[in-house]
mmCIF file of C-alpha atoms and ligand atoms in Angstrom:
data_model
loop_
_atom_site.group_PDB
_atom_site.id
_atom_site.type_symbol
_atom_site.label_atom_id
_atom_site.label_comp_id
_atom_site.label_asym_id
_atom_site.label_seq_id
_atom_site.Cartn_x
_atom_site.Cartn_y
_atom_site.Cartn_z
ATOM 1 C CA UNK N 1 9.381 12.400 3.870
ATOM 2 C CA UNK N 2 7.501 12.829 0.661
ATOM 3 C CA UNK N 3 5.972 9.436 -0.755
ATOM 4 C CA UNK N 4 8.503 9.270 -3.370
ATOM 5 C CA UNK N 5 11.667 9.618 -1.463
ATOM 6 C CA UNK N 6 9.991 7.446 1.073
ATOM 7 C CA UNK N 7 9.571 4.829 -1.333
ATOM 8 C CA UNK N 8 13.372 5.188 -2.593
ATOM 9 C CA UNK N 9 14.388 5.155 1.219
ATOM 10 C CA UNK N 10 12.552 1.830 1.752
ATOM 11 C CA UNK N 11 13.879 0.680 -1.231
ATOM 12 C CA UNK N 12 17.260 1.140 -0.386
ATOM 13 C CA UNK N 13 16.620 -0.462 3.190
ATOM 14 C CA UNK N 14 15.342 -3.397 1.074
ATOM 15 C CA UNK N 15 18.485 -3.628 -1.111
ATOM 16 C CA UNK N 16 20.717 -3.338 2.064
ATOM 17 C CA UNK N 17 18.954 -6.016 3.977
ATOM 18 C CA UNK N 18 18.802 -8.205 1.102
ATOM 19 C CA UNK N 19 22.695 -8.272 0.994
ATOM 20 C CA UNK N 20 22.718 -8.949 4.602
ATOM 21 C CA UNK N 21 20.035 -11.521 5.031
ATOM 22 C CA UNK N 22 20.016 -13.608 2.005
ATOM 23 C CA UNK N 23 16.265 -14.372 1.463
ATOM 24 C CA UNK N 24 15.691 -18.104 2.486
ATOM 25 C CA UNK N 25 13.015 -19.550 0.065
ATOM 26 C CA UNK N 26 11.721 -21.807 2.935
ATOM 27 C CA UNK N 27 11.376 -19.112 5.461
ATOM 28 C CA UNK N 28 7.871 -17.841 4.789
ATOM 29 C CA UNK N 29 5.010 -20.280 5.179
ATOM 30 C CA UNK N 30 3.431 -19.837 1.806
ATOM 31 C CA UNK N 31 -0.212 -19.806 1.074
ATOM 32 C CA UNK N 32 -2.038 -20.917 4.168
ATOM 33 C CA UNK N 33 -5.621 -21.502 4.741
ATOM 34 C CA UNK N 34 -7.646 -18.731 6.605
ATOM 35 C CA UNK N 35 -7.756 -20.716 9.756
ATOM 36 C CA UNK N 36 -4.161 -21.389 9.683
ATOM 37 C CA UNK N 37 -3.208 -18.012 8.869
ATOM 38 C CA UNK N 38 -5.087 -16.855 12.099
ATOM 39 C CA UNK N 39 -3.092 -19.251 14.280
ATOM 40 C CA UNK N 40 0.208 -18.403 12.385
ATOM 41 C CA UNK N 41 -0.539 -14.678 13.087
ATOM 42 C CA UNK N 42 -1.444 -15.156 16.843
ATOM 43 C CA UNK N 43 1.947 -17.223 16.998
ATOM 44 C CA UNK N 44 4.166 -14.846 15.003
ATOM 45 C CA UNK N 45 3.435 -11.557 16.705
ATOM 46 C CA UNK N 46 6.978 -10.322 17.879
ATOM 47 C CA UNK N 47 8.296 -13.677 17.286
ATOM 48 C CA UNK N 48 10.639 -14.933 14.573
ATOM 49 C CA UNK N 49 9.124 -16.661 11.299
ATOM 50 C CA UNK N 50 10.866 -19.731 12.069
ATOM 51 C CA UNK N 51 9.486 -20.083 15.619
ATOM 52 C CA UNK N 52 5.882 -19.225 14.402
ATOM 53 C CA UNK N 53 6.381 -21.880 11.693
ATOM 54 C CA UNK N 54 7.455 -24.471 14.148
ATOM 55 C CA UNK N 55 4.394 -23.691 16.414
ATOM 56 C CA UNK N 56 2.082 -24.117 13.470
ATOM 57 C CA UNK N 57 3.654 -27.417 12.668
ATOM 58 C CA UNK N 58 3.291 -28.637 16.291
ATOM 59 C CA UNK N 59 -0.406 -27.806 16.323
ATOM 60 C CA UNK N 60 -0.747 -29.824 12.975
ATOM 61 C CA UNK N 61 1.461 -32.814 14.338
ATOM 62 C CA UNK N 62 0.100 -32.780 18.253
ATOM 63 C CA UNK N 63 -3.413 -32.601 17.561
ATOM 64 C CA UNK N 64 -5.843 -34.741 15.962
ATOM 65 C CA UNK N 65 -7.580 -31.570 14.121
ATOM 66 C CA UNK N 66 -8.457 -28.093 14.963
ATOM 67 C CA UNK N 67 -11.418 -29.367 16.983
ATOM 68 C CA UNK N 68 -9.173 -31.250 19.209
ATOM 69 C CA UNK N 69 -7.345 -27.955 19.859
ATOM 70 C CA UNK N 70 -10.660 -26.268 20.587
ATOM 71 C CA UNK N 71 -11.577 -28.974 23.358
ATOM 72 C CA UNK N 72 -8.088 -29.658 24.596
ATOM 73 C CA UNK N 73 -6.962 -28.294 28.161
ATOM 74 C CA UNK N 74 -5.262 -24.896 27.963
ATOM 75 C CA UNK N 75 -1.844 -26.514 29.172
ATOM 76 C CA UNK N 76 -1.932 -28.785 26.091
ATOM 77 C CA UNK N 77 -2.516 -25.765 23.620
ATOM 78 C CA UNK N 78 0.237 -23.910 25.497
ATOM 79 C CA UNK N 79 2.701 -26.715 25.111
ATOM 80 C CA UNK N 80 2.263 -26.211 21.089
ATOM 81 C CA UNK N 81 3.755 -22.712 21.664
ATOM 82 C CA UNK N 82 6.745 -24.162 23.428
ATOM 83 C CA UNK N 83 9.525 -21.486 23.248
ATOM 84 C CA UNK N 84 7.354 -18.661 22.194
ATOM 85 C CA UNK N 85 6.880 -15.839 24.569
ATOM 86 C CA UNK N 86 3.533 -15.305 26.603
ATOM 87 C CA UNK N 87 2.300 -18.881 25.672
ATOM 88 C CA UNK N 88 -0.789 -18.497 28.102
ATOM 89 C CA UNK N 89 -2.244 -15.486 26.255
ATOM 90 C CA UNK N 90 -1.509 -16.807 22.707
ATOM 91 C CA UNK N 91 -3.003 -20.104 23.696
ATOM 92 C CA UNK N 92 -6.257 -18.615 25.104
ATOM 93 C CA UNK N 93 -6.405 -16.287 21.885
ATOM 94 C CA UNK N 94 -5.978 -19.309 19.852
ATOM 95 C CA UNK N 95 -8.916 -21.465 21.458
ATOM 96 C CA UNK N 96 -11.097 -18.601 21.993
ATOM 97 C CA UNK N 97 -10.871 -18.144 17.993
ATOM 98 C CA UNK N 98 -11.587 -21.966 17.520
ATOM 99 C CA UNK N 99 -14.612 -21.717 19.849
ATOM 100 C CA UNK N 100 -16.131 -18.691 18.393
ATOM 101 C CA UNK N 101 -15.510 -20.289 14.644
ATOM 102 C CA UNK N 102 -17.128 -23.540 16.060
ATOM 103 C CA UNK N 103 -20.215 -21.590 17.437
ATOM 104 C CA UNK N 104 -20.654 -19.642 14.354
ATOM 105 C CA UNK N 105 -20.143 -22.253 11.648
ATOM 106 C CA UNK N 106 -20.229 -25.671 13.407
ATOM 107 C CA UNK N 107 -16.965 -26.349 11.391
ATOM 108 C CA UNK N 108 -13.278 -25.321 10.988
ATOM 109 C CA UNK N 109 -13.146 -24.180 7.455
ATOM 110 C CA UNK N 110 -13.499 -20.477 6.453
ATOM 111 C CA UNK N 111 -11.937 -20.605 2.858
ATOM 112 C CA UNK N 112 -15.090 -19.868 0.962
ATOM 113 C CA UNK N 113 -14.170 -16.556 2.169
ATOM 114 C CA UNK N 114 -10.996 -16.557 0.127
ATOM 115 C CA UNK N 115 -12.994 -16.644 -3.177
ATOM 116 C CA UNK N 116 -14.918 -13.328 -2.117
ATOM 117 C CA UNK N 117 -13.858 -9.893 -2.667
ATOM 118 C CA UNK N 118 -11.242 -8.898 -0.282
ATOM 119 C CA UNK N 119 -13.299 -6.132 1.490
ATOM 120 C CA UNK N 120 -16.063 -8.596 1.755
ATOM 121 C CA UNK N 121 -13.924 -11.402 3.128
ATOM 122 C CA UNK N 122 -12.359 -8.597 5.793
ATOM 123 C CA UNK N 123 -15.676 -7.521 6.704
ATOM 124 C CA UNK N 124 -16.837 -11.026 7.488
ATOM 125 C CA UNK N 125 -13.889 -11.856 9.486
ATOM 126 C CA UNK N 126 -14.181 -8.836 11.590
ATOM 127 C CA UNK N 127 -16.852 -10.851 13.600
ATOM 128 C CA UNK N 128 -13.910 -12.688 15.206
ATOM 129 C CA UNK N 129 -12.038 -11.301 17.975
ATOM 130 C CA UNK N 130 -8.736 -12.666 16.734
ATOM 131 C CA UNK N 131 -9.322 -10.052 13.956
ATOM 132 C CA UNK N 132 -9.186 -7.148 16.332
ATOM 133 C CA UNK N 133 -5.478 -7.629 16.139
ATOM 134 C CA UNK N 134 -4.019 -5.490 13.194
ATOM 135 C CA UNK N 135 -1.059 -8.059 12.937
ATOM 136 C CA UNK N 136 -3.461 -10.912 12.743
ATOM 137 C CA UNK N 137 -5.534 -9.311 10.153
ATOM 138 C CA UNK N 138 -2.719 -8.124 7.923
ATOM 139 C CA UNK N 139 -1.173 -11.810 8.377
ATOM 140 C CA UNK N 140 -4.423 -13.368 6.960
ATOM 141 C CA UNK N 141 -4.744 -10.677 4.062
ATOM 142 C CA UNK N 142 -1.330 -11.473 2.769
ATOM 143 C CA UNK N 143 -1.057 -15.190 3.661
ATOM 144 C CA UNK N 144 -4.489 -16.295 3.030
ATOM 145 C CA UNK N 145 -6.469 -13.919 0.977
ATOM 146 C CA UNK N 146 -3.928 -12.914 -1.578
ATOM 147 C CA UNK N 147 -4.161 -9.214 -0.788
ATOM 148 C CA UNK N 148 -1.437 -6.548 -0.333
ATOM 149 C CA UNK N 149 -0.810 -6.225 3.257
ATOM 150 C CA UNK N 150 2.448 -5.903 5.262
ATOM 151 C CA UNK N 151 2.015 -6.926 8.877
ATOM 152 C CA UNK N 152 3.814 -4.845 11.392
ATOM 153 C CA UNK N 153 4.515 -5.842 14.947
ATOM 154 C CA UNK N 154 6.257 -3.830 17.807
ATOM 155 C CA UNK N 155 9.421 -5.306 16.673
ATOM 156 C CA UNK N 156 9.494 -4.128 12.917
ATOM 157 C CA UNK N 157 7.978 -1.019 14.287
ATOM 158 C CA UNK N 158 10.927 -0.406 16.401
ATOM 159 C CA UNK N 159 13.288 -0.903 13.668
ATOM 160 C CA UNK N 160 11.537 1.183 11.093
ATOM 161 C CA UNK N 161 11.070 4.062 13.873
ATOM 162 C CA UNK N 162 14.778 4.091 14.373
ATOM 163 C CA UNK N 163 15.257 4.128 10.699
ATOM 164 C CA UNK N 164 13.096 7.333 10.543
ATOM 165 C CA UNK N 165 10.068 5.500 9.094
ATOM 166 C CA UNK N 166 7.826 6.656 12.074
ATOM 167 C CA UNK N 167 4.107 6.898 12.265
ATOM 168 C CA UNK N 168 1.691 7.492 15.409
ATOM 169 C CA UNK N 169 0.334 3.870 15.244
ATOM 170 C CA UNK N 170 0.827 0.454 13.896
ATOM 171 C CA UNK N 171 -2.241 0.959 11.310
ATOM 172 C CA UNK N 172 -0.928 4.007 10.048
ATOM 173 C CA UNK N 173 2.491 2.587 9.461
ATOM 174 C CA UNK N 174 1.211 -0.333 7.767
ATOM 175 C CA UNK N 175 -0.720 1.942 5.484
ATOM 176 C CA UNK N 176 2.392 3.929 4.564
ATOM 177 C CA UNK N 177 4.420 0.853 3.958
ATOM 178 C CA UNK N 178 1.547 -0.709 1.723
ATOM 179 C CA UNK N 179 1.595 2.475 -0.237
ATOM 180 C CA UNK N 180 5.268 2.684 -0.455
ATOM 181 C CA UNK N 181 6.242 -0.983 -1.014
ATOM 182 C CA UNK N 182 4.618 -2.680 -4.035
ATOM 183 C CA UNK N 183 2.711 -6.129 -3.390
ATOM 184 C CA UNK N 184 5.367 -8.357 -5.302
ATOM 185 C CA UNK N 185 7.985 -7.028 -2.648
ATOM 186 C CA UNK N 186 6.045 -6.957 0.448
ATOM 187 C CA UNK N 187 6.543 -9.885 1.887
ATOM 188 C CA UNK N 188 10.046 -10.092 1.460
ATOM 189 C CA UNK N 189 10.434 -6.669 2.705
ATOM 190 C CA UNK N 190 8.943 -7.094 5.720
ATOM 191 C CA UNK N 191 10.643 -10.411 6.400
ATOM 192 C CA UNK N 192 13.950 -8.831 6.161
ATOM 193 C CA UNK N 193 12.904 -5.941 8.418
ATOM 194 C CA UNK N 194 11.824 -8.717 11.078
ATOM 195 C CA UNK N 195 15.307 -10.313 10.655
ATOM 196 C CA UNK N 196 16.800 -6.926 11.410
ATOM 197 C CA UNK N 197 14.458 -6.429 14.152
ATOM 198 C CA UNK N 198 15.577 -9.666 15.883
ATOM 199 C CA UNK N 199 19.194 -9.563 14.828
ATOM 200 C CA UNK N 200 20.830 -6.215 15.506
ATOM 201 C CA UNK N 201 17.831 -3.661 16.067
ATOM 202 C CA UNK N 202 16.867 -5.334 19.098
ATOM 203 C CA UNK N 203 15.002 -3.746 22.399
ATOM 204 C CA UNK N 204 17.234 -1.565 24.468
ATOM 205 C CA UNK N 205 20.454 -0.752 22.600
ATOM 206 C CA UNK N 206 20.684 -1.673 19.386
ATOM 207 C CA UNK N 207 23.894 -3.278 17.745
ATOM 208 C CA UNK N 208 24.425 -0.538 15.244
ATOM 209 C CA UNK N 209 28.023 -1.357 14.477
ATOM 210 C CA UNK N 210 27.121 -4.614 13.223
ATOM 211 C CA UNK N 211 24.077 -3.140 11.210
ATOM 212 C CA UNK N 212 24.069 -3.036 7.514
ATOM 213 C CA UNK N 213 21.833 0.233 7.729
ATOM 214 C CA UNK N 214 24.140 1.934 10.050
ATOM 215 C CA UNK N 215 25.192 4.692 7.157
ATOM 216 C CA UNK N 216 21.596 5.372 6.492
ATOM 217 C CA UNK N 217 19.968 5.342 10.069
ATOM 218 C CA UNK N 218 19.149 8.424 11.853
ATOM 219 C CA UNK N 219 19.253 6.602 14.876
ATOM 220 C CA UNK N 220 22.688 5.288 14.625
ATOM 221 C CA UNK N 221 23.896 8.923 13.472
ATOM 222 C CA UNK N 222 22.807 10.324 16.638
ATOM 223 C CA UNK N 223 24.186 7.494 18.618
ATOM 224 C CA UNK N 224 27.562 8.251 17.088
ATOM 225 C CA UNK N 225 27.357 12.133 17.357
ATOM 226 C CA UNK N 226 26.160 11.670 21.112
ATOM 227 C CA UNK N 227 29.139 9.281 21.765
ATOM 228 C CA UNK N 228 31.491 11.574 20.078
ATOM 229 C CA UNK N 229 30.208 14.801 21.952
ATOM 230 C CA UNK N 230 30.464 12.579 24.964
ATOM 231 C CA UNK N 231 33.846 11.754 24.350
ATOM 232 C CA UNK N 232 34.694 15.529 23.877
ATOM 233 C CA UNK N 233 33.192 17.005 26.817
ATOM 234 C CA UNK N 234 33.351 14.384 29.384
ATOM 235 C CA UNK N 235 37.108 14.227 30.294
ATOM 236 C CA UNK N 236 36.878 10.672 31.858
ATOM 237 C CA UNK N 237 34.704 8.927 29.117
ATOM 238 C CA UNK N 238 36.946 6.963 26.643
ATOM 239 C CA UNK N 239 36.009 6.778 23.125
ATOM 240 C CA UNK N 240 33.328 3.965 23.455
ATOM 241 C CA UNK N 241 31.798 5.512 20.303
ATOM 242 C CA UNK N 242 29.506 2.819 19.334
ATOM 243 C CA UNK N 243 27.691 2.967 22.544
ATOM 244 C CA UNK N 244 23.987 3.990 22.068
ATOM 245 C CA UNK N 245 22.821 7.210 23.314
ATOM 246 C CA UNK N 246 22.027 7.258 27.105
ATOM 247 C CA UNK N 247 18.293 6.653 26.838
ATOM 248 C CA UNK N 248 17.799 3.678 25.026
ATOM 249 C CA UNK N 249 18.529 1.286 28.160
ATOM 250 C CA UNK N 250 15.495 2.486 29.841
ATOM 251 C CA UNK N 251 12.422 1.999 27.636
ATOM 252 C CA UNK N 252 11.731 1.130 24.171
ATOM 253 C CA UNK N 253 9.850 4.206 23.378
ATOM 254 C CA UNK N 254 12.087 7.089 25.071
ATOM 255 C CA UNK N 255 15.144 6.136 23.013
ATOM 256 C CA UNK N 256 12.922 6.098 19.824
ATOM 257 C CA UNK N 257 11.720 9.794 20.683
ATOM 258 C CA UNK N 258 15.246 11.071 21.558
ATOM 259 C CA UNK N 259 16.631 9.576 18.446
ATOM 260 C CA UNK N 260 13.943 11.027 16.453
ATOM 261 C CA UNK N 261 14.085 14.785 18.079
ATOM 262 C CA UNK N 262 17.838 14.394 17.616
ATOM 263 C CA UNK N 263 17.580 13.311 13.815
ATOM 264 C CA UNK N 264 14.998 16.602 13.241
ATOM 265 C CA UNK N 265 17.544 18.943 14.653
ATOM 266 C CA UNK N 266 20.858 18.113 13.538
ATOM 267 C CA UNK N 267 22.837 20.823 14.867
ATOM 268 C CA UNK N 268 21.265 20.632 18.445
ATOM 269 C CA UNK N 269 23.625 19.459 20.900
ATOM 270 C CA UNK N 270 23.632 15.692 21.310
ATOM 271 C CA UNK N 271 21.435 14.075 23.846
ATOM 272 C CA UNK N 272 23.804 13.865 26.810
ATOM 273 C CA UNK N 273 25.090 10.203 27.106
ATOM 274 C CA UNK N 274 25.361 9.203 30.720
ATOM 275 C CA UNK N 275 27.191 11.828 32.282
ATOM 276 C CA UNK N 276 30.295 10.302 33.450
ATOM 277 C CA UNK N 277 30.953 12.935 36.231
ATOM 278 C CA UNK N 278 29.098 11.009 39.056
ATOM 279 C CA UNK N 279 31.316 8.985 41.047
ATOM 280 C CA UNK N 280 31.559 7.653 44.395
ATOM 281 C CA UNK N 281 34.360 9.543 46.619
ATOM 282 C CA UNK N 282 37.737 8.302 45.415
ATOM 283 C CA UNK N 283 39.264 5.788 47.789
ATOM 284 C CA UNK N 284 42.517 6.627 49.359
ATOM 285 C CA UNK N 285 44.484 4.434 47.016
ATOM 286 C CA UNK N 286 42.635 5.629 43.776
ATOM 287 C CA UNK N 287 45.070 6.786 40.875
ATOM 288 C CA UNK N 288 45.246 10.553 41.232
ATOM 289 C CA UNK N 289 42.637 12.117 38.911
ATOM 290 C CA UNK N 290 42.041 15.695 38.201
ATOM 291 C CA UNK N 291 40.026 16.906 41.072
ATOM 292 C CA UNK N 292 36.509 17.811 39.858
ATOM 293 C CA UNK N 293 33.850 19.259 42.228
ATOM 294 C CA UNK N 294 30.992 17.107 40.990
ATOM 295 C CA UNK N 295 28.407 19.668 40.970
ATOM 296 C CA UNK N 296 29.993 22.323 38.780
ATOM 297 C CA UNK N 297 31.276 19.952 36.311
ATOM 298 C CA UNK N 298 27.808 18.978 34.653
ATOM 299 C CA UNK N 299 27.078 22.068 32.596
ATOM 300 C CA UNK N 300 30.506 23.226 32.035
ATOM 301 C CA UNK N 301 32.029 22.136 28.711
HETATM 302 S S1 SF4 V 1 21.706 1.173 12.408
HETATM 303 FE FE1 SF4 V 1 21.005 0.426 14.448
HETATM 304 S S2 SF4 V 1 19.159 1.479 15.060
HETATM 305 FE FE2 SF4 V 1 19.686 1.766 12.979
HETATM 306 S S3 SF4 V 1 18.371 -0.154 12.120
HETATM 307 FE FE3 SF4 V 1 20.767 -0.862 12.450
HETATM 308 S S4 SF4 V 1 20.536 -1.646 14.437
HETATM 309 FE FE4 SF4 V 1 18.668 -0.210 14.222
#
């Protein structure tokens, strides 16, 4: 997709999503200190903004200060992460960052960096292990350093990928988005994609019939075509049209590839949905069905 048309496409996605998920003014955390943005970034990856905001509030309410978090037992740090998936690993990352910060600065304040040029600040922050995560780096850039960054995690990447905005890795995808979506719309854009990723464009089988983007989504088109083709060729399959193509259930990557492949070749025959032919031998009392010798039915249309 050329840059211009990609910008236009992303703009269309933004407008559709804005209609569906009315932007809520209090959803984003607003400007944060660098330290808070690191903790928020660790909490927020593949988790909703609301959950990440709540976790950040719990850290502020349940601990005396950040030093208290640093010296607390890992179970207490984990408790602040409550309903967030993978709390142990996140708690470890947060505590490691605080320890590293304390060892380097004997304090818990990095805000002098926010006054430096962005590149310089980011270079200094790369010394911290937490910044090995592209998502955390982008979150801090966006929420604490005032730069143009669009944090992408695997949830938002999944949704964008299905929409045909696919890149080989997250940093490349992020760079593409940052070029195509202007800074003043970047935060709202990614918030809306995040809503999509946690609402209908979920792992496994997405809920395309309920999605605002289904008319412009290549994945949804492929799924529909595959369902139609399945309905035509498989005599026993009823018109369960909205069902996703066969692959999505198994793995989050394969359906993406299948949809992409299919989107590339609109004329190609649809990726076969689960072949309905395999059935256990009919019981004596089964309703009379057209006799089908299973092995020969598969290829024949
Ligand atoms: S139409 Fe389906 S695959 Fe496409 S973005 Fe919506 S939920 Fe995801």
